[in-house]
CSV table of C-alpha atoms (C1' of nucleotides) and ligand atoms in Angstrom, one decimal:
chain,number,residue,atom,x,y,z
A,1288,UNK,CA,0.0,0.0,0.0
A,1289,UNK,CA,1.4,3.3,1.0
A,1290,UNK,CA,5.1,3.6,0.9
A,1291,UNK,CA,6.4,3.8,4.4
A,1292,UNK,CA,9.3,6.2,4.9
A,1293,UNK,CA,10.6,8.0,7.9
A,1294,UNK,CA,11.7,11.6,8.4
A,1295,UNK,CA,15.4,10.8,7.8
A,1296,UNK,CA,14.5,9.4,4.4
A,1297,UNK,CA,12.5,12.5,3.5
A,1298,UNK,CA,15.5,14.6,4.5
A,1299,UNK,CA,17.7,12.5,2.3
A,1300,UNK,CA,15.3,12.9,-0.6
A,1301,UNK,CA,15.4,16.7,-0.3
A,1302,UNK,CA,19.2,16.7,0.0
A,1303,UNK,CA,19.6,14.5,-3.1
A,1304,UNK,CA,17.5,17.0,-5.1
A,1305,UNK,CA,19.5,19.9,-3.7
A,1306,UNK,CA,16.5,21.2,-1.9
A,1307,UNK,CA,16.8,22.7,1.6
A,1308,UNK,CA,15.3,20.6,4.4
A,1309,UNK,CA,12.4,22.7,5.6
A,1310,UNK,CA,9.5,21.9,7.8
A,1311,UNK,CA,6.8,22.6,5.2
A,1312,UNK,CA,8.5,20.4,2.6
A,1313,UNK,CA,9.0,17.6,5.1
A,1314,UNK,CA,5.3,17.8,6.1
A,1315,UNK,CA,4.1,17.6,2.5
A,1316,UNK,CA,6.4,14.7,1.8
A,1317,UNK,CA,5.2,12.9,4.9
A,1318,UNK,CA,1.6,13.4,4.1
A,1319,UNK,CA,1.8,12.3,0.5
A,1320,UNK,CA,3.9,9.2,1.2
A,1321,UNK,CA,1.4,8.1,3.9
A,1322,UNK,CA,-1.3,7.6,1.4
A,1323,UNK,CA,-1.9,5.2,-1.4
A,1324,UNK,CA,-3.9,7.6,-3.4
A,1325,UNK,CA,-3.2,11.0,-4.9
A,1326,UNK,CA,-4.1,14.1,-2.9
A,1327,UNK,CA,-6.2,16.8,-4.3
A,1328,UNK,CA,-5.1,20.4,-4.1
A,1329,UNK,CA,-8.1,21.4,-2.0
A,1330,UNK,CA,-7.3,18.6,0.5
A,1331,UNK,CA,-3.6,19.5,0.6
A,1332,UNK,CA,-4.6,23.1,1.3
A,1333,UNK,CA,-7.0,22.3,4.1
A,1334,UNK,CA,-4.6,19.8,5.8
A,1335,UNK,CA,-1.6,22.1,5.4
A,1336,UNK,CA,-3.7,25.2,6.3
A,1337,UNK,CA,-1.0,26.7,8.4
A,1338,UNK,CA,1.4,26.7,5.5
A,1339,UNK,CA,1.0,29.7,3.2
A,1340,UNK,CA,-0.9,28.8,0.1
A,1341,UNK,CA,1.7,30.2,-2.2
A,1342,UNK,CA,4.5,28.3,-0.4
A,1343,UNK,CA,2.4,25.1,-0.9
A,1344,UNK,CA,2.1,25.8,-4.6
A,1345,UNK,CA,5.8,26.4,-4.9
A,1346,UNK,CA,6.6,23.2,-3.0
A,1347,UNK,CA,4.3,21.2,-5.3
A,1348,UNK,CA,5.9,22.8,-8.3
A,1349,UNK,CA,9.4,22.1,-7.3
A,1350,UNK,CA,8.6,18.6,-6.3
A,1351,UNK,CA,7.1,18.0,-9.7
A,1352,UNK,CA,10.1,19.5,-11.5
A,1353,UNK,CA,12.4,17.3,-9.5
A,1354,UNK,CA,10.4,14.2,-10.3
A,1355,UNK,CA,9.3,13.5,-6.7
A,1356,UNK,CA,5.6,13.9,-7.4
A,1357,UNK,CA,3.4,14.1,-10.4
A,1358,UNK,CA,0.3,16.1,-11.1
A,1359,UNK,CA,-2.8,14.5,-12.4
A,1360,UNK,CA,-6.1,16.2,-13.1
A,1361,UNK,CA,-9.1,14.1,-12.1
A,1362,UNK,CA,-12.3,13.8,-14.1
A,1363,UNK,CA,-13.6,17.1,-12.7
A,1364,UNK,CA,-10.5,19.0,-13.7
A,1365,UNK,CA,-9.2,19.2,-10.1
A,1366,UNK,CA,-5.5,19.0,-9.6
A,1367,UNK,CA,-4.2,16.0,-7.7
A,1368,UNK,CA,-0.7,15.1,-6.7
A,1369,UNK,CA,0.8,11.7,-6.2
A,1370,UNK,CA,4.2,10.4,-5.3
A,1371,UNK,CA,6.1,9.1,-8.3
A,1372,UNK,CA,6.5,5.4,-8.3
A,1373,UNK,CA,10.0,5.0,-9.5
A,1374,UNK,CA,12.4,6.2,-12.1
A,1375,UNK,CA,11.1,9.8,-12.4
A,1376,UNK,CA,13.8,12.4,-12.8
A,1377,UNK,CA,14.2,16.1,-13.1
A,1378,UNK,CA,11.8,17.3,-15.9
A,1379,UNK,CA,11.5,13.7,-17.1
A,1380,UNK,CA,8.6,11.8,-15.7
A,1381,UNK,CA,7.5,8.2,-16.4
A,1382,UNK,CA,3.9,8.4,-15.5
A,1383,UNK,CA,2.0,6.7,-18.3
A,1384,UNK,CA,-0.1,4.5,-16.1
A,1385,UNK,CA,-3.8,4.2,-15.5
A,1386,UNK,CA,-5.4,6.7,-13.2
A,1387,UNK,CA,-8.5,5.5,-11.5
A,1388,UNK,CA,-11.0,8.1,-10.2
A,1389,UNK,CA,-13.5,6.7,-7.8
A,1390,UNK,CA,-16.9,8.3,-8.3
A,1391,UNK,CA,-17.9,7.8,-4.7
A,1392,UNK,CA,-14.9,8.8,-2.6
A,1393,UNK,CA,-13.3,10.8,-5.4
A,1394,UNK,CA,-9.9,9.3,-4.7
A,1395,UNK,CA,-7.4,9.1,-7.5
A,1396,UNK,CA,-5.4,5.8,-7.6
A,1397,UNK,CA,-2.2,5.4,-9.6
A,1398,UNK,CA,-2.4,1.9,-11.1
A,1399,UNK,CA,1.3,1.6,-12.0
A,1400,UNK,CA,1.0,-2.1,-12.8
A,1401,UNK,CA,-1.2,-1.4,-15.8
A,1402,UNK,CA,0.8,-0.6,-18.8
A,1403,UNK,CA,-0.6,1.7,-21.4
A,1404,UNK,CA,-2.1,0.1,-24.5
A,1405,UNK,CA,-0.4,1.6,-27.6
A,1406,UNK,CA,-2.7,2.7,-30.3
A,1407,UNK,CA,-2.4,3.6,-33.9
A,1408,UNK,CA,-3.6,7.1,-34.5
A,1409,UNK,CA,-5.2,8.5,-37.6
A,1410,UNK,CA,-2.8,9.7,-40.3
A,1411,UNK,CA,-1.0,13.0,-39.5
A,1412,UNK,CA,-1.2,12.7,-35.7
A,1413,UNK,CA,2.1,12.1,-34.0
A,1414,UNK,CA,1.6,11.0,-30.4
A,1415,UNK,CA,4.2,11.7,-27.8
A,1416,UNK,CA,2.4,10.5,-24.8
A,1417,UNK,CA,-0.8,8.9,-23.6
A,1418,UNK,CA,-2.9,9.4,-20.5
A,1419,UNK,CA,-5.6,6.9,-19.5
A,1420,UNK,CA,-8.3,7.5,-16.9
A,1421,UNK,CA,-10.9,5.2,-15.6
A,1422,UNK,CA,-13.8,6.1,-13.4
A,1423,UNK,CA,-15.9,3.8,-11.3
A,1424,UNK,CA,-15.8,2.2,-7.9
A,1425,UNK,CA,-12.6,1.7,-6.0
A,1426,UNK,CA,-12.1,-1.5,-3.9
A,1427,UNK,CA,-13.3,0.2,-0.7
A,1428,UNK,CA,-16.4,1.8,-2.2
A,1429,UNK,CA,-17.4,-1.3,-4.2
A,1430,UNK,CA,-17.2,-3.3,-1.0
A,1431,UNK,CA,-19.4,-0.8,0.8
A,1432,UNK,CA,-22.0,-0.8,-2.0
A,1433,UNK,CA,-22.0,-4.6,-2.1
A,1434,UNK,CA,-22.8,-4.7,1.6
A,1435,UNK,CA,-25.7,-2.3,1.1
A,1436,UNK,CA,-27.2,-4.5,-1.6
A,1437,UNK,CA,-27.1,-7.7,0.3
B,101,UNK,CA,-14.2,17.9,-41.2
B,102,UNK,CA,-16.4,20.3,-39.3
B,103,UNK,CA,-20.1,19.5,-39.4
B,104,UNK,CA,-21.8,22.0,-41.6
B,105,UNK,CA,-25.2,23.2,-40.3
B,106,UNK,CA,-27.2,26.2,-41.0
B,107,UNK,CA,-29.1,28.4,-38.7
B,108,UNK,CA,-32.4,26.7,-39.3
B,109,UNK,CA,-30.8,23.4,-38.1
B,110,UNK,CA,-29.5,25.0,-35.0
B,111,UNK,CA,-33.0,26.4,-34.3
B,112,UNK,CA,-34.4,22.9,-34.7
B,113,UNK,CA,-31.8,21.5,-32.3
B,114,UNK,CA,-32.8,23.9,-29.7
B,115,UNK,CA,-36.5,23.3,-30.2
B,116,UNK,CA,-36.0,19.5,-30.0
B,117,UNK,CA,-34.4,19.9,-26.6
B,118,UNK,CA,-37.1,22.3,-25.4
B,119,UNK,CA,-34.7,25.2,-25.3
B,120,UNK,CA,-35.7,28.7,-26.4
B,121,UNK,CA,-34.2,29.9,-29.5
B,122,UNK,CA,-32.0,32.8,-28.4
B,123,UNK,CA,-29.3,34.7,-30.1
B,124,UNK,CA,-26.5,33.7,-27.6
B,125,UNK,CA,-27.4,30.0,-27.9
B,126,UNK,CA,-27.4,30.1,-31.7
B,127,UNK,CA,-24.1,31.9,-31.8
B,128,UNK,CA,-22.5,29.3,-29.5
B,129,UNK,CA,-23.9,26.5,-31.6
B,130,UNK,CA,-22.8,28.1,-34.8
B,131,UNK,CA,-19.2,28.6,-33.5
B,132,UNK,CA,-18.8,25.1,-32.1
B,133,UNK,CA,-20.2,23.4,-35.2
B,134,UNK,CA,-17.9,25.4,-37.5
B,135,UNK,CA,-14.8,23.8,-36.0
B,136,UNK,CA,-13.4,20.4,-36.0
B,137,UNK,CA,-11.7,20.8,-32.7
B,138,UNK,CA,-13.0,21.4,-29.2
B,139,UNK,CA,-13.1,25.0,-28.0
B,140,UNK,CA,-11.5,26.0,-24.8
B,141,UNK,CA,-13.4,28.0,-22.3
B,142,UNK,CA,-11.0,31.0,-22.6
B,143,UNK,CA,-11.4,31.0,-26.4
B,144,UNK,CA,-15.2,30.8,-26.1
B,145,UNK,CA,-15.2,33.6,-23.6
B,146,UNK,CA,-13.0,35.9,-25.8
B,147,UNK,CA,-14.9,35.2,-29.0
B,148,UNK,CA,-18.3,35.6,-27.2
B,149,UNK,CA,-17.1,38.6,-25.2
B,150,UNK,CA,-20.3,40.5,-25.7
B,151,UNK,CA,-22.3,37.7,-24.1
B,152,UNK,CA,-22.3,37.8,-20.4
B,153,UNK,CA,-19.9,35.3,-18.9
B,154,UNK,CA,-22.5,33.8,-16.6
B,155,UNK,CA,-24.9,33.3,-19.5
B,156,UNK,CA,-22.1,31.6,-21.4
B,157,UNK,CA,-21.5,29.2,-18.5
B,158,UNK,CA,-25.2,28.5,-18.3
B,159,UNK,CA,-25.5,27.9,-22.0
B,160,UNK,CA,-22.6,25.4,-21.9
B,161,UNK,CA,-24.0,23.7,-18.9
B,162,UNK,CA,-27.5,23.2,-20.4
B,163,UNK,CA,-26.0,22.1,-23.7
B,164,UNK,CA,-23.9,19.5,-21.9
B,165,UNK,CA,-27.0,18.3,-19.9
B,166,UNK,CA,-28.9,17.9,-23.1
B,167,UNK,CA,-26.2,15.9,-24.8
B,168,UNK,CA,-25.5,18.6,-27.4
B,169,UNK,CA,-21.9,19.1,-26.4
B,170,UNK,CA,-19.4,17.4,-24.0
B,171,UNK,CA,-16.8,18.9,-21.8
B,172,UNK,CA,-13.3,17.6,-21.9
B,173,UNK,CA,-10.4,18.8,-19.8
B,174,UNK,CA,-7.1,19.2,-21.7
B,175,UNK,CA,-3.8,18.1,-20.3
B,176,UNK,CA,-3.4,21.5,-18.5
B,177,UNK,CA,-6.7,21.1,-16.8
B,178,UNK,CA,-8.4,23.7,-19.0
B,179,UNK,CA,-12.1,23.0,-19.8
B,180,UNK,CA,-12.8,22.4,-23.5
B,181,UNK,CA,-16.2,21.9,-25.2
B,182,UNK,CA,-16.9,19.9,-28.3
B,183,UNK,CA,-20.0,19.0,-30.2
B,184,UNK,CA,-21.2,15.5,-29.5
B,185,UNK,CA,-20.7,13.2,-32.4
B,186,UNK,CA,-23.9,11.2,-32.3
B,187,UNK,CA,-26.1,9.4,-30.0
B,188,UNK,CA,-25.6,11.5,-26.9
B,189,UNK,CA,-28.8,12.2,-25.0
B,190,UNK,CA,-29.9,14.0,-21.9
B,191,UNK,CA,-27.6,13.1,-19.1
B,192,UNK,CA,-26.3,10.1,-21.0
B,193,UNK,CA,-23.2,10.8,-23.1
B,194,UNK,CA,-21.3,8.4,-25.3
B,195,UNK,CA,-18.0,10.0,-25.3
B,196,UNK,CA,-15.5,7.3,-24.8
B,197,UNK,CA,-13.2,8.2,-27.6
B,198,UNK,CA,-9.6,9.4,-27.7
B,199,UNK,CA,-8.9,13.0,-27.1
B,200,UNK,CA,-5.8,14.3,-28.8
B,201,UNK,CA,-4.2,17.4,-27.3
B,202,UNK,CA,-1.7,19.1,-29.6
B,203,UNK,CA,1.3,20.4,-27.7
B,204,UNK,CA,1.9,23.2,-30.2
B,205,UNK,CA,-1.5,24.7,-31.2
B,206,UNK,CA,-3.1,23.3,-28.0
B,207,UNK,CA,-6.2,22.2,-29.9
B,208,UNK,CA,-8.2,19.2,-28.6
B,209,UNK,CA,-9.4,16.8,-31.3
B,210,UNK,CA,-12.1,14.3,-30.7
B,211,UNK,CA,-11.0,11.1,-32.5
B,212,UNK,CA,-14.3,9.4,-32.5
B,213,UNK,CA,-13.2,6.7,-34.9
B,214,UNK,CA,-10.8,5.2,-32.3
B,215,UNK,CA,-12.6,2.9,-30.0
B,216,UNK,CA,-11.4,2.5,-26.5
B,217,UNK,CA,-9.3,-0.5,-25.6
B,218,UNK,CA,-11.0,-2.3,-22.7
B,219,UNK,CA,-8.6,-3.3,-20.0
B,220,UNK,CA,-8.8,-5.5,-17.0
B,221,UNK,CA,-8.4,-3.7,-13.8
B,222,UNK,CA,-6.8,-4.9,-10.6
B,223,UNK,CA,-9.1,-6.8,-8.3
B,224,UNK,CA,-11.7,-4.7,-6.5
B,225,UNK,CA,-11.9,-1.9,-9.0
B,226,UNK,CA,-15.1,-1.7,-11.0
B,227,UNK,CA,-14.7,0.6,-14.0
B,228,UNK,CA,-17.7,2.4,-15.3
B,229,UNK,CA,-16.0,4.5,-18.0
B,230,UNK,CA,-12.7,5.2,-19.6
B,231,UNK,CA,-11.1,8.3,-20.9
B,232,UNK,CA,-8.1,8.3,-23.1
B,233,UNK,CA,-5.9,11.2,-23.9
B,234,UNK,CA,-2.9,11.5,-26.2
B,235,UNK,CA,-0.6,14.5,-26.6
B,236,UNK,CA,1.7,15.3,-29.4
B,237,UNK,CA,1.6,17.0,-32.8
B,238,UNK,CA,-1.7,17.3,-34.7
B,239,UNK,CA,-1.6,17.0,-38.5
B,240,UNK,CA,-1.3,20.7,-39.1
B,241,UNK,CA,1.5,21.2,-36.6
B,242,UNK,CA,3.4,18.1,-37.6
B,243,UNK,CA,3.3,19.3,-41.2
B,244,UNK,CA,4.7,22.7,-40.2
B,245,UNK,CA,7.5,21.2,-38.1
B,246,UNK,CA,8.4,18.9,-41.0
B,247,UNK,CA,8.8,21.9,-43.3
B,248,UNK,CA,11.1,23.5,-40.7
B,249,UNK,CA,13.4,20.5,-40.6
B,250,UNK,CA,13.7,20.0,-44.3
C,222,DT,C1',-51.8,41.2,-27.6
C,223,DT,C1',-51.0,39.5,-23.4
C,224,DA,C1',-49.3,36.4,-19.7
C,225,DT,C1',-45.8,33.7,-18.2
C,226,DA,C1',-42.0,30.9,-17.8
C,227,DA,C1',-37.4,30.9,-19.3
C,228,DA,C1',-33.2,33.2,-20.4
C,229,DT,C1',-30.1,37.0,-19.9
C,230,DA,C1',-27.5,40.6,-17.5
C,231,DC,C1',-25.5,42.3,-13.6
C,232,DA,C1',-23.5,42.2,-8.9
C,233,DA,C1',-21.4,39.7,-5.5
C,234,DT,C1',-18.6,35.9,-3.9
C,235,DA,C1',-15.7,31.6,-4.0
C,236,DA,C1',-11.9,28.8,-5.5
C,237,DT,C1',-7.7,28.2,-7.8
C,238,DG,C1',-3.4,29.9,-9.3
C,239,DT,C1',0.5,33.5,-10.2
C,240,DT,C1',3.8,37.4,-9.3
C,241,DG,C1',6.6,40.6,-6.7
C,242,DC,C1',8.9,41.6,-2.7
C,243,DA,C1',10.3,41.8,2.2
C,244,DT,C1',11.6,38.7,5.8
C,245,DT,C1',13.3,34.5,7.6
C,246,DT,C1',16.0,30.4,7.5
C,247,DG,C1',19.1,26.5,6.1
C,248,DT,C1',23.7,25.6,5.0
C,249,DG,C1',28.4,26.1,3.8
C,250,DT,C1',32.5,28.7,5.4
C,251,DT,C1',35.2,31.0,8.3
D,1012,DA,C1',30.1,29.5,17.1
D,1013,DA,C1',29.3,33.2,14.2
D,1014,DC,C1',28.8,34.9,9.6
D,1015,DA,C1',27.3,35.4,4.8
D,1016,DC,C1',24.4,34.4,1.3
D,1017,DA,C1',21.3,32.0,-1.4
D,1018,DA,C1',17.1,29.8,-0.9
D,1019,DA,C1',12.6,29.4,1.0
D,1020,DT,C1',8.8,31.3,3.3
D,1021,DG,C1',5.1,34.7,4.2
D,1022,DC,C1',2.3,38.3,2.8
D,1023,DA,C1',-0.1,41.4,-0.4
D,1024,DA,C1',-1.9,42.1,-4.7
D,1025,DC,C1',-3.9,40.4,-8.7
D,1026,DA,C1',-5.8,37.2,-12.5
D,1027,DT,C1',-8.7,33.6,-14.1
D,1028,DT,C1',-12.4,30.4,-13.8
D,1029,DA,C1',-16.7,29.3,-11.8
D,1030,DT,C1',-21.1,29.7,-9.0
D,1031,DT,C1',-25.2,31.9,-6.8
D,1032,DG,C1',-28.9,35.3,-6.3
D,1033,DT,C1',-32.0,38.5,-8.4
D,1034,DA,C1',-33.9,42.0,-11.4
D,1035,DT,C1',-34.9,42.6,-16.1
D,1036,DT,C1',-35.8,41.1,-20.7
D,1037,DT,C1',-37.5,38.0,-24.1
D,1038,DA,C1',-39.4,33.9,-26.5
D,1039,DT,C1',-43.4,31.4,-26.9
D,1040,DA,C1',-48.0,29.7,-26.2
D,1041,DA,C1',-52.6,31.1,-25.3
E,2998,MN,MN1,0.0,8.6,-11.3
E,2999,MN,MN1,-14.8,14.3,-27.5
E,3000,ZN,ZN1,-13.9,5.1,-3.6
E,3001,ZN,ZN1,-1.5,21.5,-33.5
DNA sequence: TTATAAATACAATAATGTTGCATTTGTGTT
DNA sequence: AACACAAATGCAACATTATTGTATTTATAA
């Protein structure tokens, strides 16, 4: 599930990316690594409400640049942020996996295990990247609705 | 390419959906049907700048409800609106086609001809719908960049 | 022509995101 | 341990996108 990391590891991450070890950054890292879903910007903002909004945006931007997190818009156009699974690097992400948006709990899951189906596009179109979304019920919410029915 | 329709046909469309035939609505229809790409909200707003912004939002919302247009977020999270290809009805869209977002001209193309590859999700996930995006060069922009190179 | 519901225009407010700059802080060096 | 400086934060201002409420206007049916 969620990647478990301690504060020393977060400090290492920052250091490796030449980022200063600051309290706001460590808190953002800690929160995002504690979850197995992406975190929406509104959620981040309310949880981190004592950190200045602008600082939060700047932290998210620099983390994205460094390849620590990636940004994914859910099916309502809301920005969500998730920790990068693996080999993402500065300005070079590898995030072509399925994103699952639960219609009940609204969570966005990064399904890294699913590789993207390559398609042939109509003549003239030159694809550089693909993004695939699915919507529906996540495991938690499908379990709940099943209970309701029975 | 772009579906060609005249004003009488737009009036018919409105009538069939029990919408009053008003100048703002006819202009929005006319503009959207004249293009073969989706139109971004900022573009719509600047082109229709003499129509009240709120009116524009309400027109877009009611057109979407009625199945006349569908809303698609581009890879920057910007809302785009495109005419529905076919059998879309009130609160029941059939828009599971590839959306191609050109990285140069930023246009969003609805590639209706491409049917969605069905995937098997991890256990517990129940998919209700899929949305597939591609980014890269559209025919116009890939032609231009080819000329530059040669 | 008139009555009426629907649509538009306008005002106010909310949510999301950006820019500029003063202040604070982390970190390498003395 | 103290200093110097770049980096990061905090704050103010502003921009864009979107929603809600309400008065006014308009399309349409009687
Ligand atoms: Mn992801
Ligand atoms: Mn489409
Ligand atoms: Zn769920
Ligand atoms: Zn293009």
